Amino acid sequence: MSSSNSGRFETRCVHTGVAKDSAYNSATTPIYPSSTFYWDDLKTHRGYDYTRSGNPTRRALEENLASLEGGIDCRATCTGMAAVTASLYLFKHGDHIIAGHDIYGGTYRLLSDVLPDLGIQVSFVNMSDPENVRRAIRKETKGVWIETPSNPLLNLVDIKSITTVAKERNLVSIADNTFMSPCLQRPIEHGVDVVVHSTTKYLNGHSDVVGGAVITSQQAHADRIAYVVNALGLGCSPFDAWLVLRGVKTLGPRMEVHQRNALAIARMLHEHPRVERVYYPGLPDHPHHELAKRQQDGFGAMLSFDVMSDRSYAEKVLTGSKLILLAESLGGVESLWEYPETMSHASISQEARRAAGISDRTIRLSVGIEHVDDLIADLRQALDR
Ligand SMILES: *Cc1c(COP(=O)(O)O)cnc(C)c1O
């Protein structure tokens, strides 16, 4: 048996990179917590010498994720932001990058506050129209940063239309695929060069790790990312890698239940008299429903909704759940909801929140894999309080 890289998606989730133990034929990848590996002689080691540079358990996860995203290589990092950081080292002083205007807050902070100090400029544009990207291109422009669907209002970007512009101008395209996971969207198939993940979310799926990954589709990028992850010391611990690899095995079936539950909940909320608006790409009235059908293999399990009336009602709903946890983060088996106004989007100005369409009646829900009837009953009682 080998660590097979064949078969359909769900099969590769379970097997790719996994069977590593020829000593005892362990069915799961062993955890190698060793910081260092001894040499057989002065010239020979067995592929690993020091865990910052490489580790067999981490490598198992990397092989798995590279396969799932359709890339040639992957580096697993200690957080999602470490993956974002590593990928930005594809650029250098003097370069300019174009990013979507409604990207993840932590990425926005890094791009807008940290990168300019390193001499890299960033323009934020509404990527729902690829012409906005074309117009923002300067002679120093070297990259585009794509995130779809967006957070918290689930707007989509047509990946193909952006990578078409990027290829015309020789720009490196990077996509944050955290919200969909490779089960539901594989940006490399739409022309993206590099994919980043917060494995904290769906890939691990059990809310017990923070981690990240950078998946590359070209050798030059793969070499640079491997170099940077080692040089900056961004790699994840063997134990965390093992947990994520364990989580990924059930990614396919989890996503199926996640999104089945999400669609049922979106429909219920859509009909509910105290809900004004539901943001879920799986509903036919979502502005990017057709694009979601074309670009994604499903609609995912993140949704947001605006409740009727006022802020105090939104607060009452959010604190009225008996099952759904009031927490940031997403993508775990347990349902979580949060209030962008004071939680996930508190760091951007109120003016910017309103401009983005986020109101003080907007609630974001990460739908878990509990029984859907229990979730719906809980939501109803919270809304009816
Ligand atoms: C959570 C998240 C990140 C950051 O990941 P961490 O693991 O928290 O560092 C980046 N992008 C998206 C879309 C996320 O949801």
Coordinates of C-alpha atoms and ligand atoms in Angstrom, one line a residue:
M1 CA 0.0 0.0 0.0
S2 CA 1.1 3.5 -0.6
S3 CA -0.2 6.9 0.2
S4 CA -2.4 6.9 -2.9
N5 CA -3.0 10.0 -5.0
S6 CA -5.7 8.4 -7.1
G7 CA -9.5 8.1 -6.9
R8 CA -12.3 10.6 -6.6
F9 CA -12.3 13.5 -4.2
E10 CA -13.7 11.8 -1.1
T11 CA -11.3 8.8 -1.6
R12 CA -8.3 11.2 -1.7
C13 CA -9.5 12.9 1.4
V14 CA -9.2 9.6 3.2
H15 CA -6.1 8.2 1.6
T16 CA -3.8 10.7 0.0
G17 CA -0.5 11.2 2.0
V18 CA -1.8 9.0 4.8
A19 CA -0.1 5.6 4.7
K20 CA 3.4 6.5 5.8
D21 CA 4.4 3.8 8.3
S22 CA 6.3 1.0 6.6
A23 CA 7.6 -0.2 10.1
Y24 CA 4.3 -1.2 11.5
N25 CA 1.7 -0.5 8.7
S26 CA -0.2 2.0 10.9
A27 CA -3.5 2.8 9.2
T28 CA -3.1 6.4 10.2
T29 CA -0.2 8.8 9.8
P30 CA 2.0 8.6 12.9
I31 CA 2.7 11.9 14.7
Y32 CA 6.5 12.6 14.6
P33 CA 6.9 15.2 17.3
S34 CA 10.7 15.0 16.9
S35 CA 12.4 18.4 16.4
T36 CA 15.3 16.7 14.8
F37 CA 16.2 13.6 12.8
Y38 CA 19.5 11.8 13.0
W39 CA 21.6 11.1 9.9
D40 CA 22.7 7.6 8.8
D41 CA 26.1 9.0 7.9
L42 CA 27.7 12.4 7.1
K43 CA 25.9 12.5 3.8
T44 CA 22.6 10.7 4.2
H45 CA 19.4 11.5 6.0
R46 CA 16.0 10.1 5.3
G47 CA 14.3 13.2 3.9
Y48 CA 14.0 15.2 7.1
D49 CA 16.6 16.8 9.3
Y50 CA 14.8 19.5 11.3
T51 CA 11.1 20.1 11.8
R52 CA 11.0 23.8 11.0
S53 CA 12.3 22.8 7.5
G54 CA 10.1 19.7 7.1
N55 CA 8.3 17.0 9.1
P56 CA 6.8 13.7 8.0
T57 CA 3.4 14.3 9.6
R58 CA 3.2 17.9 8.2
R59 CA 4.3 16.5 4.8
A60 CA 1.5 14.0 4.9
L61 CA -1.1 16.8 5.3
E62 CA 0.7 18.8 2.6
E63 CA 0.4 16.0 0.1
N64 CA -3.2 15.6 0.9
L65 CA -4.2 19.2 0.5
A66 CA -2.1 19.7 -2.7
S67 CA -4.1 16.8 -4.2
L68 CA -7.5 18.1 -3.1
E69 CA -6.9 21.5 -4.5
G70 CA -5.3 20.2 -7.8
G71 CA -2.0 21.8 -7.1
I72 CA 1.6 20.5 -7.4
D73 CA 2.7 21.4 -3.8
C74 CA 1.4 22.6 -0.5
R75 CA 3.0 24.1 2.7
A76 CA 1.0 23.8 5.9
T77 CA 1.4 26.7 8.3
C78 CA 0.6 27.5 11.9
T79 CA -2.3 29.8 11.2
G80 CA -4.3 30.9 8.2
M81 CA -2.7 34.3 8.5
A82 CA 0.7 32.7 8.3
A83 CA -0.4 31.1 5.0
V84 CA -1.5 34.6 3.8
T85 CA 1.8 36.0 4.9
A86 CA 3.8 33.3 3.2
S87 CA 1.9 33.8 -0.1
L88 CA 2.6 37.6 0.0
Y89 CA 6.3 36.9 -0.1
L90 CA 5.8 36.1 -3.8
F91 CA 5.9 39.9 -4.0
K92 CA 8.7 42.4 -3.1
H93 CA 9.4 46.0 -2.3
G94 CA 8.0 48.3 -5.0
D95 CA 5.2 45.9 -6.2
H96 CA 1.5 46.7 -6.3
I97 CA -1.3 44.2 -5.6
I98 CA -5.1 44.5 -6.3
A99 CA -7.4 43.0 -3.8
G100 CA -11.2 42.6 -3.4
H101 CA -12.7 45.3 -1.2
D102 CA -14.7 42.8 1.0
I103 CA -12.0 40.3 2.0
Y104 CA -11.4 38.7 5.4
G105 CA -10.7 41.4 8.0
G106 CA -7.3 39.9 9.1
T107 CA -6.1 39.9 5.5
Y108 CA -7.4 43.4 5.0
R109 CA -5.4 44.6 8.0
L110 CA -2.3 42.9 6.8
L111 CA -2.6 44.3 3.2
S112 CA -3.6 47.8 4.3
D113 CA -1.5 48.3 7.4
V114 CA 1.5 46.0 7.3
L115 CA 2.4 45.7 3.6
P116 CA 2.8 49.4 2.9
D117 CA 5.6 49.5 5.5
L118 CA 7.3 46.8 3.5
G119 CA 7.0 48.9 0.3
I120 CA 4.2 47.0 -1.2
Q121 CA 1.1 49.0 -2.2
V122 CA -2.4 47.6 -2.3
S123 CA -5.6 48.8 -4.1
F124 CA -9.0 47.5 -3.0
V125 CA -11.6 47.2 -5.7
N126 CA -15.1 45.7 -6.1
M127 CA -14.2 42.6 -8.0
S128 CA -17.8 41.7 -9.0
D129 CA -16.8 43.7 -12.1
P130 CA -13.5 42.5 -13.6
E131 CA -13.2 45.9 -15.4
N132 CA -12.5 47.4 -11.9
V133 CA -9.4 45.1 -11.7
R134 CA -8.3 46.1 -15.2
R135 CA -8.6 49.8 -14.4
A136 CA -6.6 49.4 -11.2
I137 CA -3.6 47.9 -12.9
R138 CA -0.4 50.0 -12.9
K139 CA 3.0 49.3 -14.3
E140 CA 4.1 48.0 -10.8
T141 CA 1.1 45.7 -10.4
K142 CA 2.3 42.1 -9.8
G143 CA -0.7 40.3 -8.2
V144 CA -4.4 40.0 -7.6
W145 CA -6.0 38.8 -4.3
I146 CA -9.3 37.0 -4.7
E147 CA -11.7 35.9 -2.0
T148 CA -15.1 34.4 -2.8
P149 CA -17.7 34.2 -1.4
S150 CA -17.2 37.3 0.7
N151 CA -17.7 37.7 4.4
P152 CA -20.3 38.2 5.8
L153 CA -22.7 39.0 2.9
L154 CA -21.7 36.1 0.6
N155 CA -21.0 38.1 -2.6
L156 CA -19.2 36.1 -5.2
V157 CA -16.4 37.0 -7.5
D158 CA -16.2 35.3 -11.0
I159 CA -12.7 33.8 -10.6
K160 CA -12.3 33.0 -14.3
S161 CA -13.0 36.6 -15.3
I162 CA -10.3 37.9 -12.9
T163 CA -7.7 35.3 -13.8
T164 CA -8.2 36.1 -17.4
V165 CA -7.3 39.7 -16.7
A166 CA -4.4 38.5 -14.5
K167 CA -2.9 36.3 -17.3
E168 CA -3.1 39.1 -19.9
R169 CA -0.9 41.2 -17.7
N170 CA 1.3 38.5 -16.2
L171 CA 0.0 39.0 -12.6
V172 CA 0.2 36.3 -10.0
S173 CA -3.3 35.4 -8.8
I174 CA -4.0 34.2 -5.3
A175 CA -7.3 33.0 -4.0
D176 CA -8.4 32.5 -0.4
N177 CA -10.6 29.4 -0.6
T178 CA -11.4 29.1 3.1
F179 CA -15.2 29.6 2.9
M180 CA -15.8 26.9 0.3
S181 CA -13.0 24.3 0.9
P182 CA -11.7 22.3 -2.1
C183 CA -14.8 20.1 -1.8
L184 CA -17.0 22.9 -3.2
Q185 CA -14.6 25.1 -5.1
R186 CA -11.1 24.6 -6.7
P187 CA -9.8 27.9 -7.8
I188 CA -6.8 26.4 -9.7
E189 CA -9.3 24.9 -12.1
H190 CA -10.4 28.5 -12.8
G191 CA -6.9 29.7 -13.6
V192 CA -5.7 30.8 -10.1
D193 CA -1.9 30.3 -9.4
V194 CA -1.9 30.0 -5.6
V195 CA -4.6 29.0 -3.1
V196 CA -4.5 29.8 0.6
H197 CA -6.6 28.4 3.4
S198 CA -7.3 28.9 7.0
T199 CA -7.4 25.2 7.8
T200 CA -8.9 26.3 11.1
K201 CA -12.3 26.3 9.3
Y202 CA -13.8 23.6 7.1
L203 CA -10.6 21.6 6.4
N204 CA -10.0 20.7 10.0
G205 CA -13.7 21.2 10.8
H206 CA -13.7 20.5 14.5
S207 CA -12.8 23.9 16.0
D208 CA -9.8 22.5 17.7
V209 CA -6.9 23.8 15.6
V210 CA -5.7 27.0 14.1
G211 CA -3.8 26.4 11.0
G212 CA -3.3 27.3 7.4
A213 CA -2.0 26.1 4.0
V214 CA -0.6 27.5 0.8
I215 CA -1.2 25.4 -2.3
T216 CA 0.8 26.2 -5.5
S217 CA 0.3 25.1 -9.1
Q218 CA 3.7 26.1 -10.5
Q219 CA 7.2 25.0 -9.6
A220 CA 8.7 28.5 -9.2
H221 CA 5.9 29.5 -6.7
A222 CA 6.2 26.1 -4.9
D223 CA 10.0 26.7 -4.4
R224 CA 9.5 30.2 -3.2
I225 CA 6.8 29.3 -0.7
A226 CA 8.8 26.3 0.7
Y227 CA 11.8 28.6 1.1
V228 CA 9.7 31.4 2.8
V229 CA 7.9 29.0 5.2
N230 CA 11.2 27.6 6.4
A231 CA 13.0 31.0 6.4
L232 CA 10.3 32.7 8.4
G233 CA 9.5 29.7 10.5
L234 CA 5.8 29.5 9.6
G235 CA 5.2 25.8 9.5
C236 CA 2.6 24.1 11.7
S237 CA 3.4 21.7 14.5
P238 CA 3.3 17.9 13.8
F239 CA 0.4 17.5 16.2
D240 CA -1.7 20.2 14.5
A241 CA -0.9 18.7 11.1
W242 CA -2.1 15.4 12.4
L243 CA -5.4 16.9 13.6
V244 CA -6.1 18.6 10.3
L245 CA -5.3 15.5 8.4
R246 CA -7.7 13.6 10.6
G247 CA -10.4 16.3 10.0
V248 CA -9.9 16.3 6.2
K249 CA -10.8 12.6 6.0
T250 CA -14.5 13.5 6.6
L251 CA -14.5 16.7 4.6
G252 CA -16.7 15.4 1.8
P253 CA -19.5 14.0 4.0
R254 CA -19.3 16.9 6.4
M255 CA -19.7 19.5 3.6
E256 CA -22.7 17.5 2.3
V257 CA -24.5 17.8 5.6
H258 CA -23.3 21.4 6.3
Q259 CA -24.8 22.7 3.1
R260 CA -28.0 20.6 3.2
N261 CA -28.7 22.1 6.6
A262 CA -27.7 25.6 5.4
L263 CA -30.2 25.4 2.5
A264 CA -33.0 24.3 4.7
I265 CA -32.2 27.0 7.2
A266 CA -31.9 29.7 4.5
R267 CA -35.4 28.7 3.2
M268 CA -36.9 28.8 6.7
L269 CA -35.4 32.2 7.4
H270 CA -36.5 33.5 4.0
E271 CA -40.1 32.7 4.9
H272 CA -39.8 34.0 8.5
P273 CA -41.9 37.2 9.2
R274 CA -39.2 38.6 11.4
V275 CA -36.4 38.2 8.9
E276 CA -36.0 41.0 6.3
R277 CA -33.4 39.5 4.1
V278 CA -31.3 36.3 3.7
Y279 CA -27.9 36.3 2.1
Y280 CA -27.2 32.8 0.8
P281 CA -26.0 31.9 -2.7
G282 CA -28.2 28.8 -2.8
L283 CA -31.4 30.9 -2.8
P284 CA -32.6 31.7 -6.4
D285 CA -33.0 35.4 -5.5
H286 CA -29.4 35.8 -4.5
P287 CA -27.7 38.1 -7.1
H288 CA -24.9 35.5 -7.7
H289 CA -27.0 32.4 -7.7
E290 CA -26.2 31.5 -11.3
L291 CA -22.5 32.2 -10.9
A292 CA -22.5 30.0 -7.7
K293 CA -24.0 27.2 -9.7
R294 CA -21.4 27.5 -12.4
Q295 CA -18.3 28.1 -10.3
Q296 CA -18.9 26.1 -7.2
D297 CA -19.9 22.4 -6.6
G298 CA -22.4 23.5 -3.9
F299 CA -23.6 26.6 -2.1
G300 CA -21.6 26.2 1.2
A301 CA -22.8 26.5 4.7
M302 CA -22.2 30.2 5.5
L303 CA -25.2 32.5 5.5
S304 CA -26.2 35.9 6.8
F305 CA -29.5 37.5 7.5
D306 CA -30.9 40.9 8.5
V307 CA -33.6 40.7 11.1
M308 CA -36.6 43.1 11.2
S309 CA -36.9 46.2 13.4
D310 CA -33.8 47.3 15.3
R311 CA -30.5 46.5 16.9
S312 CA -32.0 45.5 20.2
Y313 CA -34.0 42.8 18.6
A314 CA -30.9 41.5 16.8
E315 CA -29.1 41.4 20.1
K316 CA -32.0 39.6 21.7
V317 CA -32.1 37.0 19.0
L318 CA -28.3 36.4 19.2
T319 CA -28.4 35.8 22.9
G320 CA -31.5 33.7 22.8
S321 CA -30.1 30.5 21.3
K322 CA -30.0 27.3 23.3
L323 CA -27.9 25.4 20.7
I324 CA -26.1 27.8 18.4
L325 CA -23.0 29.2 20.0
L326 CA -22.3 32.9 20.0
A327 CA -18.8 32.9 18.6
E328 CA -16.7 34.1 15.8
S329 CA -14.9 31.6 13.5
L330 CA -16.8 29.2 11.2
G331 CA -16.6 25.8 9.5
G332 CA -16.8 23.6 12.5
V333 CA -19.3 20.8 13.1
E334 CA -21.1 22.9 15.7
S335 CA -23.2 25.8 14.5
L336 CA -21.9 29.3 15.4
W337 CA -23.4 32.7 14.9
E338 CA -22.0 36.1 15.5
Y339 CA -22.8 39.8 15.2
P340 CA -20.5 41.5 12.6
E341 CA -21.4 44.9 14.1
T342 CA -19.5 44.2 17.4
M343 CA -17.6 41.0 16.6
S344 CA -16.0 39.9 13.3
H345 CA -16.3 43.4 11.6
A346 CA -15.9 45.6 14.7
S347 CA -12.4 46.6 13.6
I348 CA -13.6 48.4 10.4
S349 CA -15.4 51.7 10.8
Q350 CA -19.2 51.9 11.0
E351 CA -19.1 53.9 7.9
A352 CA -17.2 51.2 6.0
R353 CA -19.6 48.6 7.4
R354 CA -22.6 50.4 6.1
A355 CA -21.0 51.1 2.7
A356 CA -20.4 47.3 2.5
G357 CA -24.1 46.6 3.2
I358 CA -23.6 45.3 6.8
S359 CA -26.2 46.7 9.1
D360 CA -26.7 46.5 12.9
R361 CA -29.4 43.9 12.2
T362 CA -27.1 41.6 10.2
I363 CA -26.3 38.2 11.8
R364 CA -23.8 35.7 10.4
L365 CA -24.4 32.0 10.8
S366 CA -22.0 29.1 10.3
V367 CA -24.3 26.2 9.9
G368 CA -23.0 23.0 11.6
I369 CA -23.9 19.3 11.1
E370 CA -26.4 19.0 14.0
H371 CA -29.8 17.6 13.1
V372 CA -31.5 20.3 11.0
D373 CA -34.8 20.0 12.9
D374 CA -33.0 20.9 16.1
L375 CA -31.3 23.9 14.5
I376 CA -34.5 25.2 13.0
A377 CA -36.4 24.8 16.3
D378 CA -33.6 26.7 18.0
L379 CA -33.6 29.5 15.4
R380 CA -37.4 29.8 15.6
Q381 CA -37.5 30.1 19.4
A382 CA -34.7 32.7 19.3
L383 CA -36.6 34.7 16.6
D384 CA -39.9 34.4 18.4
R385 CA -38.7 35.5 21.9
Ligands
LIG1 C1 -10.2 32.7 9.5 C2 -9.8 33.2 8.1 C3 -8.5 33.5 7.8 C4 -7.4 33.6 8.9 O1 -7.1 32.3 9.4 P1 -6.6 32.1 10.9 O2 -6.5 30.6 10.9 O3 -7.6 32.7 11.8 O4 -5.2 32.8 11.0 C5 -8.2 33.9 6.5 N1 -9.2 34.0 5.6 C6 -10.4 33.6 5.8 C7 -11.5 33.7 4.7 C8 -10.8 33.2 7.1 O5 -12.1 32.9 7.3

